[in-house]
Amino acid sequence: MKTAEIKLTVELDEGNNPDNILWESTDSENADKVPAKAMFLSVWDHNYKNTLKVDLWTKDMPVDEMKRFFYETLQTMGDSFLKATNETLIVEDLRDYCAHFAEKMGIVEGQ
């Protein structure tokens, strides 16, 4: 069995706000720590039937990039949900919402 490790490093300022977010993976071709401006981590707790979450972003994350990050996250959640459940109709609804979100946030799809 193969094992891979994903490591997140969050550098905090004196107020415990993220200054830098770095991530690395033992399964990546890139051995360097990769900087990120934001992250969402969700883990399903089977025992409590609940999601454990960590949502972080650096104070220098631009608002326009945060809007795009949410849009991209919603889109990829649809991809994952479709792959996991094959529920095409609800994923189509989510895609419609993503298009609405993009329009309201001034996000041009494909850029």
Coordinates of C-alpha atoms in Angstrom, one line a residue:
M1 CA 0.0 0.0 0.0
K2 CA 1.2 3.5 -0.9
T3 CA 1.2 6.3 1.6
A4 CA 1.3 10.0 0.9
E5 CA 1.6 12.9 3.4
I6 CA 0.2 16.4 2.9
K7 CA 1.8 19.0 5.2
L8 CA 0.4 22.4 5.8
T9 CA 2.4 25.1 7.5
V10 CA 0.7 28.3 8.7
E11 CA 2.8 31.2 9.8
L12 CA 0.9 33.5 12.1
D13 CA 1.3 37.1 13.1
E14 CA 1.2 38.4 16.7
G15 CA -2.6 38.4 16.5
N16 CA -2.7 34.7 15.4
N17 CA -3.8 35.7 11.8
P18 CA -2.2 33.9 8.9
D19 CA 0.7 35.7 7.3
N20 CA 1.8 32.8 5.1
I21 CA 0.3 29.4 4.2
L22 CA 2.6 26.8 2.7
W23 CA 1.8 23.3 1.6
E24 CA 3.8 20.3 0.4
S25 CA 3.1 16.7 -0.5
T26 CA 5.3 13.7 -0.4
D27 CA 3.5 12.5 -3.6
S28 CA 4.3 15.7 -5.5
E29 CA 6.9 16.0 -8.2
N30 CA 7.7 19.4 -6.7
A31 CA 9.7 19.0 -3.5
D32 CA 9.3 22.6 -2.5
K33 CA 6.8 24.1 -0.1
V34 CA 4.2 25.9 -2.2
P35 CA 2.8 29.2 -1.0
A36 CA -1.0 29.7 -0.9
K37 CA -3.1 32.7 -0.1
A38 CA -6.1 30.7 1.1
M39 CA -7.2 27.2 2.0
F40 CA -10.4 25.3 2.9
L41 CA -9.9 21.9 4.5
S42 CA -12.9 19.7 5.2
V43 CA -12.7 16.3 6.9
W44 CA -15.7 14.1 7.4
D45 CA -16.0 12.7 11.0
H46 CA -17.9 9.4 10.5
N47 CA -18.5 8.9 14.3
Y48 CA -20.2 12.3 14.8
K49 CA -21.6 12.6 11.2
N50 CA -20.1 16.0 11.1
T51 CA -17.6 18.0 9.0
L52 CA -14.5 19.3 10.7
K53 CA -13.3 22.4 8.9
V54 CA -10.4 24.8 8.7
D55 CA -10.8 27.9 6.5
L56 CA -7.8 30.2 6.4
W57 CA -6.6 33.1 4.3
T58 CA -3.8 35.5 4.5
K59 CA -4.4 39.1 5.2
D60 CA -3.0 40.0 1.8
M61 CA -5.4 37.8 -0.1
P62 CA -7.1 40.1 -2.6
V63 CA -10.9 40.2 -2.5
D64 CA -11.2 39.6 -6.2
E65 CA -9.1 36.4 -5.8
M66 CA -11.2 35.3 -2.8
K67 CA -14.3 35.6 -5.0
R68 CA -12.6 33.5 -7.6
F69 CA -11.4 31.0 -5.0
F70 CA -15.0 30.5 -3.7
Y71 CA -16.3 30.1 -7.3
E72 CA -13.6 27.6 -8.2
T73 CA -14.2 25.7 -4.9
L74 CA -18.0 25.5 -5.6
Q75 CA -17.3 24.2 -9.1
T76 CA -14.9 21.5 -8.0
M77 CA -17.2 20.5 -5.2
G78 CA -19.8 19.9 -7.9
D79 CA -17.2 17.7 -9.8
S80 CA -16.5 15.7 -6.7
F81 CA -20.1 15.3 -5.8
L82 CA -20.9 14.1 -9.3
K83 CA -18.0 11.6 -9.2
A84 CA -19.0 10.3 -5.7
T85 CA -22.8 10.1 -6.2
N86 CA -23.6 10.3 -10.0
E87 CA -26.4 12.8 -9.0
T88 CA -26.4 14.7 -12.3
L89 CA -29.5 16.8 -11.7
I90 CA -28.5 18.4 -8.5
V91 CA -25.0 19.0 -9.9
E92 CA -26.6 20.8 -12.8
D93 CA -28.4 23.0 -10.3
L94 CA -25.1 23.7 -8.6
R95 CA -23.6 24.6 -11.9
D96 CA -26.5 27.1 -12.5
Y97 CA -25.8 28.6 -9.1
C98 CA -22.1 28.9 -9.9
A99 CA -22.9 30.8 -13.0
H100 CA -25.2 33.1 -11.0
F101 CA -22.5 33.5 -8.4
A102 CA -19.9 34.3 -11.1
E103 CA -22.2 36.9 -12.6
K104 CA -23.0 38.6 -9.3
M105 CA -19.3 38.6 -8.3
G106 CA -18.1 39.9 -11.7
I107 CA -16.1 36.8 -12.4
V108 CA -15.5 36.0 -16.0
E109 CA -15.6 32.2 -16.5
G110 CA -12.6 30.7 -18.1
Q111 CA -10.1 33.4 -16.9

